PDB file of C-alpha atoms in Angstrom:
ATOM      1  CA  MET A   3     -49.402-147.235  50.441  1.00 68.00           C
ATOM      2  CA  SER A   4     -51.787-144.291  50.102  1.00 87.00           C
ATOM      3  CA  ALA A   5     -52.982-142.972  46.745  1.00 92.00           C
ATOM      4  CA  LEU A   6     -51.061-139.754  47.370  1.00 93.00           C
ATOM      5  CA  SER A   7     -47.829-141.624  48.107  1.00 94.00           C
ATOM      6  CA  GLU A   8     -48.326-143.685  44.964  1.00 96.00           C
ATOM      7  CA  LEU A   9     -48.884-140.550  42.872  1.00 97.00           C
ATOM      8  CA  PHE A  10     -45.787-138.860  44.272  1.00 98.00           C
ATOM      9  CA  GLU A  11     -43.600-141.929  43.835  1.00 98.00           C
ATOM     10  CA  GLU A  12     -44.655-142.579  40.242  1.00 97.00           C
ATOM     11  CA  THR A  13     -44.326-138.902  39.337  1.00 98.00           C
ATOM     12  CA  ALA A  14     -40.912-138.404  40.950  1.00 98.00           C
ATOM     13  CA  LEU A  15     -39.523-141.601  39.416  1.00 98.00           C
ATOM     14  CA  ALA A  16     -40.704-140.507  35.974  1.00 98.00           C
ATOM     15  CA  ALA A  17     -39.124-137.076  36.460  1.00 98.00           C
ATOM     16  CA  GLY A  18     -35.936-138.783  37.604  1.00 97.00           C
ATOM     17  CA  ILE A  19     -35.654-140.556  34.268  1.00 96.00           C
ATOM     18  CA  ALA A  20     -35.735-137.188  32.504  1.00 96.00           C
ATOM     19  CA  VAL A  21     -33.105-135.817  34.889  1.00 96.00           C
ATOM     20  CA  LEU A  22     -30.755-138.779  34.446  1.00 96.00           C
ATOM     21  CA  ASP A  23     -31.069-138.651  30.662  1.00 95.00           C
ATOM     22  CA  VAL A  24     -29.606-135.140  30.732  1.00 94.00           C
ATOM     23  CA  TYR A  25     -27.106-136.019  33.476  1.00 94.00           C
ATOM     24  CA  HIS A  26     -25.598-138.878  31.503  1.00 91.00           C
ATOM     25  CA  ALA A  27     -25.548-136.886  28.273  1.00 89.00           C
ATOM     26  CA  GLY A  28     -23.770-133.981  29.953  1.00 84.00           C
ATOM     27  CA  ALA A  29     -25.588-130.883  31.116  1.00 74.00           C
ATOM     28  CA  SER A  30     -24.963-127.257  30.274  1.00 77.00           C
ATOM     29  CA  ALA A  31     -26.547-124.453  32.244  1.00 80.00           C
ATOM     30  CA  VAL A  32     -27.772-120.911  31.770  1.00 84.00           C
ATOM     31  CA  VAL A  33     -28.134-118.344  34.540  1.00 81.00           C
ATOM     32  CA  LYS A  34     -31.576-117.048  35.475  1.00 80.00           C
ATOM     33  CA  VAL A  35     -32.399-113.489  36.492  1.00 73.00           C
ATOM     34  CA  ASP A  36     -31.956-114.351  40.177  1.00 76.00           C
ATOM     35  CA  GLY A  37     -28.436-115.664  39.503  1.00 72.00           C
ATOM     36  CA  SER A  38     -29.267-119.348  39.946  1.00 84.00           C
ATOM     37  CA  PRO A  39     -28.453-121.906  37.241  1.00 86.00           C
ATOM     38  CA  VAL A  40     -31.020-123.844  35.205  1.00 88.00           C
ATOM     39  CA  THR A  41     -30.458-126.822  32.917  1.00 91.00           C
ATOM     40  CA  GLU A  42     -32.495-128.795  30.418  1.00 93.00           C
ATOM     41  CA  ALA A  43     -33.028-131.358  33.186  1.00 95.00           C
ATOM     42  CA  ASP A  44     -34.892-128.794  35.325  1.00 95.00           C
ATOM     43  CA  LEU A  45     -37.230-127.980  32.454  1.00 95.00           C
ATOM     44  CA  ARG A  46     -37.872-131.560  31.340  1.00 96.00           C
ATOM     45  CA  ALA A  47     -38.510-132.817  34.872  1.00 97.00           C
ATOM     46  CA  GLU A  48     -40.876-129.965  35.714  1.00 98.00           C
ATOM     47  CA  ALA A  49     -42.874-130.644  32.535  1.00 98.00           C
ATOM     48  CA  VAL A  50     -43.226-134.320  33.491  1.00 98.00           C
ATOM     49  CA  ILE A  51     -44.346-133.446  37.020  1.00 98.00           C
ATOM     50  CA  PHE A  52     -46.829-130.776  35.955  1.00 98.00           C
ATOM     51  CA  GLU A  53     -48.427-133.074  33.391  1.00 98.00           C
ATOM     52  CA  ARG A  54     -48.934-135.923  35.847  1.00 98.00           C
ATOM     53  CA  LEU A  55     -50.171-133.813  38.759  1.00 98.00           C
ATOM     54  CA  ALA A  56     -52.546-131.804  36.571  1.00 97.00           C
ATOM     55  CA  LYS A  57     -54.039-135.007  35.152  1.00 97.00           C
ATOM     56  CA  VAL A  58     -54.834-136.390  38.608  1.00 96.00           C
ATOM     57  CA  SER A  59     -55.688-133.092  40.365  1.00 94.00           C
ATOM     58  CA  PRO A  60     -56.843-130.657  37.668  1.00 94.00           C
ATOM     59  CA  GLY A  61     -58.239-128.176  40.199  1.00 91.00           C
ATOM     60  CA  THR A  62     -55.155-127.973  42.440  1.00 95.00           C
ATOM     61  CA  PRO A  63     -52.683-125.163  41.657  1.00 94.00           C
ATOM     62  CA  ILE A  64     -49.083-126.181  40.994  1.00 96.00           C
ATOM     63  CA  VAL A  65     -46.154-123.925  41.857  1.00 95.00           C
ATOM     64  CA  GLY A  66     -42.916-124.968  40.189  1.00 96.00           C
ATOM     65  CA  GLU A  67     -39.534-123.294  40.370  1.00 94.00           C
ATOM     66  CA  GLU A  68     -39.095-122.863  36.636  1.00 94.00           C
ATOM     67  CA  ALA A  69     -42.689-121.823  35.986  1.00 94.00           C
ATOM     68  CA  ALA A  70     -42.370-119.229  38.756  1.00 91.00           C
ATOM     69  CA  ALA A  71     -39.120-117.970  37.228  1.00 89.00           C
ATOM     70  CA  ALA A  72     -41.039-117.483  33.973  1.00 89.00           C
ATOM     71  CA  GLY A  73     -43.719-115.468  35.786  1.00 87.00           C
ATOM     72  CA  CYS A  74     -46.315-118.246  35.759  1.00 88.00           C
ATOM     73  CA  ALA A  75     -46.915-118.813  39.477  1.00 86.00           C
ATOM     74  CA  PRO A  76     -50.561-118.960  40.575  1.00 87.00           C
ATOM     75  CA  ALA A  77     -51.902-117.239  43.703  1.00 79.00           C
ATOM     76  CA  VAL A  78     -52.042-119.882  46.438  1.00 82.00           C
ATOM     77  CA  GLU A  79     -52.328-118.184  49.842  1.00 66.00           C
ATOM     78  CA  ASP A  80     -54.185-120.302  52.429  1.00 65.00           C
ATOM     79  CA  GLY A  81     -55.221-122.965  49.923  1.00 79.00           C
ATOM     80  CA  SER A  82     -54.121-126.428  48.872  1.00 94.00           C
ATOM     81  CA  PHE A  83     -51.418-126.535  46.218  1.00 96.00           C
ATOM     82  CA  TYR A  84     -48.441-128.506  45.008  1.00 97.00           C
ATOM     83  CA  LEU A  85     -44.898-127.189  45.374  1.00 97.00           C
ATOM     84  CA  VAL A  86     -42.357-128.549  42.908  1.00 98.00           C
ATOM     85  CA  ASP A  87     -38.597-128.262  42.646  1.00 98.00           C
ATOM     86  CA  PRO A  88     -37.785-130.457  39.646  1.00 98.00           C
ATOM     87  CA  LEU A  89     -34.040-130.398  40.329  1.00 97.00           C
ATOM     88  CA  ASP A  90     -32.792-129.244  43.696  1.00 96.00           C
ATOM     89  CA  GLY A  91     -29.036-129.062  43.891  1.00 92.00           C
ATOM     90  CA  THR A  92     -28.489-127.894  40.323  1.00 89.00           C
ATOM     91  CA  LYS A  93     -24.913-126.905  41.224  1.00 87.00           C
ATOM     92  CA  GLU A  94     -24.265-130.478  42.383  1.00 90.00           C
ATOM     93  CA  PHE A  95     -25.858-131.757  39.177  1.00 93.00           C
ATOM     94  CA  ILE A  96     -23.653-129.567  36.981  1.00 91.00           C
ATOM     95  CA  ALA A  97     -20.542-130.572  38.970  1.00 90.00           C
ATOM     96  CA  ARG A  98     -21.533-134.248  38.471  1.00 91.00           C
ATOM     97  CA  ARG A  99     -22.001-134.927  42.163  1.00 93.00           C
ATOM     98  CA  ASP A 100     -24.841-137.316  42.952  1.00 95.00           C
ATOM     99  CA  ASP A 101     -26.705-135.493  45.725  1.00 94.00           C
ATOM    100  CA  PHE A 102     -29.304-133.692  43.584  1.00 96.00           C
ATOM    101  CA  THR A 103     -33.009-134.362  44.052  1.00 98.00           C
ATOM    102  CA  VAL A 104     -36.499-134.194  42.576  1.00 98.00           C
ATOM    103  CA  ASN A 105     -38.960-132.630  45.040  1.00 98.00           C
ATOM    104  CA  ILE A 106     -42.751-132.620  45.176  1.00 98.00           C
ATOM    105  CA  ALA A 107     -44.932-131.541  48.116  1.00 98.00           C
ATOM    106  CA  LEU A 108     -48.603-130.971  48.829  1.00 98.00           C
ATOM    107  CA  ILE A 109     -49.372-127.918  50.965  1.00 97.00           C
ATOM    108  CA  GLU A 110     -52.571-127.481  52.968  1.00 95.00           C
ATOM    109  CA  ASP A 111     -53.233-124.426  55.140  1.00 92.00           C
ATOM    110  CA  GLY A 112     -49.587-123.409  54.988  1.00 93.00           C
ATOM    111  CA  LYS A 113     -48.202-126.822  56.011  1.00 96.00           C
ATOM    112  CA  PRO A 114     -46.516-129.522  53.891  1.00 97.00           C
ATOM    113  CA  ILE A 115     -48.697-132.571  54.560  1.00 97.00           C
ATOM    114  CA  ALA A 116     -47.049-134.907  52.047  1.00 98.00           C
ATOM    115  CA  GLY A 117     -43.920-134.938  49.961  1.00 98.00           C
ATOM    116  CA  ILE A 118     -41.205-136.865  48.192  1.00 98.00           C
ATOM    117  CA  VAL A 119     -37.477-136.261  47.872  1.00 98.00           C
ATOM    118  CA  TYR A 120     -35.924-138.453  45.188  1.00 98.00           C
ATOM    119  CA  ALA A 121     -32.190-138.662  44.513  1.00 98.00           C
ATOM    120  CA  PRO A 122     -32.098-140.489  41.150  1.00 98.00           C
ATOM    121  CA  ALA A 123     -28.312-140.844  40.919  1.00 97.00           C
ATOM    122  CA  LEU A 124     -28.257-142.390  44.405  1.00 97.00           C
ATOM    123  CA  ARG A 125     -31.325-144.544  43.638  1.00 98.00           C
ATOM    124  CA  ARG A 126     -32.879-143.459  46.909  1.00 98.00           C
ATOM    125  CA  ALA A 127     -36.101-141.640  47.806  1.00 98.00           C
ATOM    126  CA  TYR A 128     -37.867-140.403  50.918  1.00 98.00           C
ATOM    127  CA  VAL A 129     -41.641-140.104  50.941  1.00 98.00           C
ATOM    128  CA  ALA A 130     -44.107-138.818  53.524  1.00 98.00           C
ATOM    129  CA  ALA A 131     -47.902-139.024  53.652  1.00 97.00           C
ATOM    130  CA  GLY A 132     -50.448-139.647  56.373  1.00 95.00           C
ATOM    131  CA  GLY A 133     -47.910-138.875  59.086  1.00 96.00           C
ATOM    132  CA  ILE A 134     -45.582-141.705  58.003  1.00 97.00           C
ATOM    133  CA  ALA A 135     -42.105-141.206  56.531  1.00 98.00           C
ATOM    134  CA  GLN A 136     -40.371-143.911  54.527  1.00 98.00           C
ATOM    135  CA  ARG A 137     -37.036-144.447  52.815  1.00 98.00           C
ATOM    136  CA  LEU A 138     -37.250-146.154  49.431  1.00 98.00           C
ATOM    137  CA  GLU A 139     -34.543-147.990  47.520  1.00 98.00           C
ATOM    138  CA  ILE A 140     -34.826-147.848  43.740  1.00 98.00           C
ATOM    139  CA  ASP A 141     -33.500-150.564  41.428  1.00 96.00           C
ATOM    140  CA  ARG A 142     -31.630-149.972  38.178  1.00 92.00           C
ATOM    141  CA  PHE A 143     -34.909-150.136  36.257  1.00 91.00           C
ATOM    142  CA  GLY A 144     -36.335-147.200  38.215  1.00 91.00           C
ATOM    143  CA  ARG A 145     -38.681-149.256  40.377  1.00 94.00           C
ATOM    144  CA  VAL A 146     -39.089-149.325  44.153  1.00 97.00           C
ATOM    145  CA  CYS A 147     -37.384-152.495  45.410  1.00 97.00           C
ATOM    146  CA  ASP A 148     -37.442-151.841  49.146  1.00 98.00           C
ATOM    147  CA  ARG A 149     -39.127-149.505  51.612  1.00 97.00           C
ATOM    148  CA  ARG A 150     -38.845-148.993  55.344  1.00 98.00           C
ATOM    149  CA  GLU A 151     -40.321-146.542  57.809  1.00 98.00           C
ATOM    150  CA  ILE A 152     -37.937-143.986  59.282  1.00 98.00           C
ATOM    151  CA  ARG A 153     -37.965-141.840  62.429  1.00 98.00           C
ATOM    152  CA  ALA A 154     -35.842-138.910  63.538  1.00 98.00           C
ATOM    153  CA  ARG A 155     -33.731-139.589  66.585  1.00 96.00           C
ATOM    154  CA  ALA A 156     -34.046-138.114  70.057  1.00 94.00           C
ATOM    155  CA  ARG A 157     -31.518-135.444  71.006  1.00 85.00           C
ATOM    156  CA  GLU A 158     -28.086-136.878  71.653  1.00 80.00           C
ATOM    157  CA  THR A 159     -25.295-135.572  73.879  1.00 81.00           C
ATOM    158  CA  THR A 160     -23.106-135.151  70.805  1.00 86.00           C
ATOM    159  CA  ILE A 161     -24.889-132.991  68.237  1.00 91.00           C
ATOM    160  CA  ILE A 162     -24.386-133.836  64.561  1.00 94.00           C
ATOM    161  CA  ALA A 163     -25.257-131.136  62.046  1.00 95.00           C
ATOM    162  CA  VAL A 164     -25.753-131.100  58.303  1.00 95.00           C
ATOM    163  CA  ALA A 165     -25.175-127.960  56.279  1.00 89.00           C
ATOM    164  CA  SER A 166     -25.250-126.755  52.719  1.00 80.00           C
ATOM    165  CA  ARG A 167     -22.215-127.565  50.585  1.00 65.00           C
ATOM    166  CA  SER A 168     -22.747-124.555  48.300  1.00 62.00           C
ATOM    167  CA  HIS A 169     -24.252-121.976  50.662  1.00 62.00           C
ATOM    168  CA  SER A 170     -22.320-121.949  53.935  1.00 68.00           C
ATOM    169  CA  CYS A 171     -21.827-118.614  55.701  1.00 80.00           C
ATOM    170  CA  ALA A 172     -20.368-117.049  58.841  1.00 87.00           C
ATOM    171  CA  GLU A 173     -23.761-117.095  60.562  1.00 91.00           C
ATOM    172  CA  THR A 174     -23.909-120.867  60.143  1.00 90.00           C
ATOM    173  CA  GLU A 175     -20.451-121.213  61.690  1.00 89.00           C
ATOM    174  CA  ARG A 176     -21.514-119.089  64.670  1.00 91.00           C
ATOM    175  CA  PHE A 177     -24.624-121.225  65.164  1.00 92.00           C
ATOM    176  CA  LEU A 178     -22.575-124.425  65.120  1.00 90.00           C
ATOM    177  CA  ALA A 179     -20.099-123.001  67.630  1.00 89.00           C
ATOM    178  CA  ARG A 180     -22.813-121.688  69.963  1.00 90.00           C
ATOM    179  CA  HIS A 181     -24.491-125.099  70.082  1.00 89.00           C
ATOM    180  CA  ARG A 182     -21.177-126.948  70.468  1.00 87.00           C
ATOM    181  CA  VAL A 183     -21.708-129.001  67.344  1.00 89.00           C
ATOM    182  CA  GLN A 184     -18.843-131.484  67.181  1.00 82.00           C
ATOM    183  CA  GLN A 185     -19.522-132.935  63.751  1.00 91.00           C
ATOM    184  CA  CYS A 186     -20.903-131.304  60.612  1.00 92.00           C
ATOM    185  CA  THR A 187     -21.497-132.962  57.262  1.00 90.00           C
ATOM    186  CA  SER A 188     -21.859-130.929  54.072  1.00 89.00           C
ATOM    187  CA  VAL A 189     -24.577-132.243  51.771  1.00 91.00           C
ATOM    188  CA  GLY A 190     -26.241-130.794  48.703  1.00 88.00           C
ATOM    189  CA  SER A 191     -29.964-130.340  48.054  1.00 93.00           C
ATOM    190  CA  SER A 192     -32.934-131.300  50.227  1.00 97.00           C
ATOM    191  CA  LEU A 193     -31.216-134.509  51.335  1.00 97.00           C
ATOM    192  CA  LYS A 194     -30.181-132.599  54.466  1.00 97.00           C
ATOM    193  CA  PHE A 195     -33.759-132.823  55.771  1.00 98.00           C
ATOM    194  CA  CYS A 196     -33.813-136.531  54.995  1.00 98.00           C
ATOM    195  CA  LEU A 197     -30.642-137.255  56.965  1.00 97.00           C
ATOM    196  CA  LEU A 198     -32.352-135.755  59.997  1.00 98.00           C
ATOM    197  CA  ALA A 199     -35.514-137.721  59.241  1.00 98.00           C
ATOM    198  CA  GLU A 200     -33.730-141.082  59.190  1.00 98.00           C
ATOM    199  CA  GLY A 201     -31.782-140.484  62.401  1.00 97.00           C
ATOM    200  CA  GLN A 202     -28.335-139.668  61.023  1.00 95.00           C
ATOM    201  CA  ALA A 203     -28.141-136.067  62.268  1.00 96.00           C
ATOM    202  CA  ASP A 204     -29.726-133.649  64.717  1.00 96.00           C
ATOM    203  CA  VAL A 205     -29.834-130.170  63.211  1.00 96.00           C
ATOM    204  CA  TYR A 206     -29.701-128.310  59.900  1.00 97.00           C
ATOM    205  CA  PRO A 207     -29.296-124.516  60.204  1.00 96.00           C
ATOM    206  CA  ARG A 208     -29.976-122.470  57.081  1.00 95.00           C
ATOM    207  CA  PHE A 209     -29.151-118.775  57.055  1.00 94.00           C
ATOM    208  CA  GLY A 210     -28.773-118.383  53.307  1.00 89.00           C
ATOM    209  CA  ARG A 211     -31.508-117.742  50.784  1.00 91.00           C
ATOM    210  CA  THR A 212     -34.005-120.543  50.056  1.00 94.00           C
ATOM    211  CA  MET A 213     -37.358-120.683  48.324  1.00 95.00           C
ATOM    212  CA  GLU A 214     -40.481-122.561  49.360  1.00 96.00           C
ATOM    213  CA  TRP A 215     -39.984-125.220  46.663  1.00 97.00           C
ATOM    214  CA  ASP A 216     -36.463-125.874  47.995  1.00 96.00           C
ATOM    215  CA  THR A 217     -37.717-126.949  51.402  1.00 98.00           C
ATOM    216  CA  ALA A 218     -41.335-128.134  51.276  1.00 98.00           C
ATOM    217  CA  ALA A 219     -40.795-131.801  50.364  1.00 98.00           C
ATOM    218  CA  GLY A 220     -37.919-132.220  52.810  1.00 98.00           C
ATOM    219  CA  ASP A 221     -39.948-130.449  55.488  1.00 98.00           C
ATOM    220  CA  ALA A 222     -42.824-132.889  54.885  1.00 98.00           C
ATOM    221  CA  VAL A 223     -40.518-135.890  55.261  1.00 98.00           C
ATOM    222  CA  LEU A 224     -38.860-134.549  58.407  1.00 98.00           C
ATOM    223  CA  SER A 225     -42.173-133.577  60.024  1.00 98.00           C
ATOM    224  CA  ALA A 226     -43.646-137.032  59.347  1.00 98.00           C
ATOM    225  CA  ALA A 227     -40.528-138.568  60.915  1.00 98.00           C
ATOM    226  CA  GLY A 228     -40.978-136.545  64.108  1.00 98.00           C
ATOM    227  CA  GLY A 229     -38.805-133.493  63.416  1.00 98.00           C
ATOM    228  CA  THR A 230     -39.615-129.832  62.941  1.00 97.00           C
ATOM    229  CA  VAL A 231     -38.506-126.795  60.938  1.00 98.00           C
ATOM    230  CA  ARG A 232     -38.518-123.489  62.826  1.00 97.00           C
ATOM    231  CA  ARG A 233     -38.006-119.868  61.906  1.00 97.00           C
ATOM    232  CA  LEU A 234     -35.546-117.925  64.031  1.00 95.00           C
ATOM    233  CA  ASP A 235     -38.418-116.480  66.100  1.00 95.00           C
ATOM    234  CA  GLY A 236     -39.359-120.035  67.101  1.00 95.00           C
ATOM    235  CA  SER A 237     -42.456-120.295  64.886  1.00 96.00           C
ATOM    236  CA  VAL A 238     -42.998-123.128  62.434  1.00 96.00           C
ATOM    237  CA  LEU A 239     -41.935-122.500  58.831  1.00 96.00           C
ATOM    238  CA  ARG A 240     -45.045-121.947  56.706  1.00 94.00           C
ATOM    239  CA  TYR A 241     -45.812-122.022  52.993  1.00 94.00           C
ATOM    240  CA  GLY A 242     -48.073-120.186  50.549  1.00 89.00           C
ATOM    241  CA  LYS A 243     -47.229-116.501  50.881  1.00 75.00           C
ATOM    242  CA  CYS A 244     -48.352-115.679  47.325  1.00 62.00           C
ATOM    243  CA  ARG A 245     -51.411-113.440  47.636  1.00 51.00           C
ATOM    244  CA  GLN A 246     -51.898-112.657  43.965  1.00 49.00           C
ATOM    245  CA  ALA A 247     -50.393-114.014  40.810  1.00 49.00           C
ATOM    246  CA  SER A 248     -48.911-110.671  39.816  1.00 47.00           C
ATOM    247  CA  ASP A 249     -46.987-110.247  43.092  1.00 52.00           C
ATOM    248  CA  CYS A 250     -45.626-113.594  44.214  1.00 62.00           C
ATOM    249  CA  ASP A 251     -42.840-114.022  46.734  1.00 76.00           C
ATOM    250  CA  PHE A 252     -41.915-117.572  47.647  1.00 90.00           C
ATOM    251  CA  ALA A 253     -38.708-116.734  49.530  1.00 92.00           C
ATOM    252  CA  ASN A 254     -38.267-118.410  52.916  1.00 95.00           C
ATOM    253  CA  PRO A 255     -37.026-116.670  56.044  1.00 94.00           C
ATOM    254  CA  HIS A 256     -33.945-118.158  57.704  1.00 96.00           C
ATOM    255  CA  PHE A 257     -34.699-121.366  59.565  1.00 97.00           C
ATOM    256  CA  VAL A 258     -33.297-124.270  61.561  1.00 97.00           C
ATOM    257  CA  ALA A 259     -34.488-127.853  61.066  1.00 98.00           C
ATOM    258  CA  TRP A 260     -34.388-130.094  64.128  1.00 97.00           C
ATOM    259  CA  ALA A 261     -34.664-133.864  64.465  1.00 97.00           C
ATOM    260  CA  ALA A 262     -36.153-133.462  67.947  1.00 94.00           C
ATOM    261  CA  ALA A 263     -37.896-130.566  69.670  1.00 91.00           C
ATOM    262  CA  PRO A 264     -35.534-127.564  69.721  1.00 91.00           C
ATOM    263  CA  PRO A 265     -33.632-127.050  72.968  1.00 88.00           C
ATOM    264  CA  GLU A 266     -34.754-124.207  75.210  1.00 86.00           C
ATOM    265  CA  GLY A 267     -33.231-120.880  74.241  1.00 83.00           C
ATOM    266  CA  TRP A 268     -31.860-122.122  70.928  1.00 86.00           C
ATOM    267  CA  CYS A 269     -32.731-119.016  68.926  1.00 80.00           C
TER     268      CYS A 269
END
């Protein structure tokens, strides 16, 4: 296990403890300016992650969802930085569904080169570093008890899609129909990328709004497993569009994640 993988695993597992503490106690939410919900779990987990990453990499900027919402995002264009979503799938968390995740990624030159997606209620994590993606099983004490390498599957005759439970739209339905998708599973949070990465699905179209911290860790896992995330013009999804701290925009364009190379003429 690389030092980066170890850092991400220890940090995500520690943040997961903070998330589960709030989850079991019962979470209430407030609505941010952008209309998205935030809970005490988001804030506690982000604090844990920032503290640990800053201690190990004091010179590397950290972009976190809640810090950015508070106007504290650093300028990161074309550099190395961490992207953090302390609780992806907050709506699932509030509704007491288990598919919410802790997400940490390292970005270099616009690409996610390492990341972890941890689903604490499911006791499952996916980590990527050094071009290797792994699925981790977590025991009831919050420790890794099993790990295995995962790979995305080659394109199958029958296409299986995953889509957002909370953010479906007509454009998604048209995409699924155009590509003759025969089976579609609705899943919350960044776990959709991970299902592609471990060979359970083929495509994840996303035409609703997402932010860079929503996708970076899952993108890292899927890329290490052999998949790809493409914008609708066919280019690879990139990260780090914040040119100056006073004018940061971390919104993603629409994209489609693929387990294998996209078919010709897909977009």
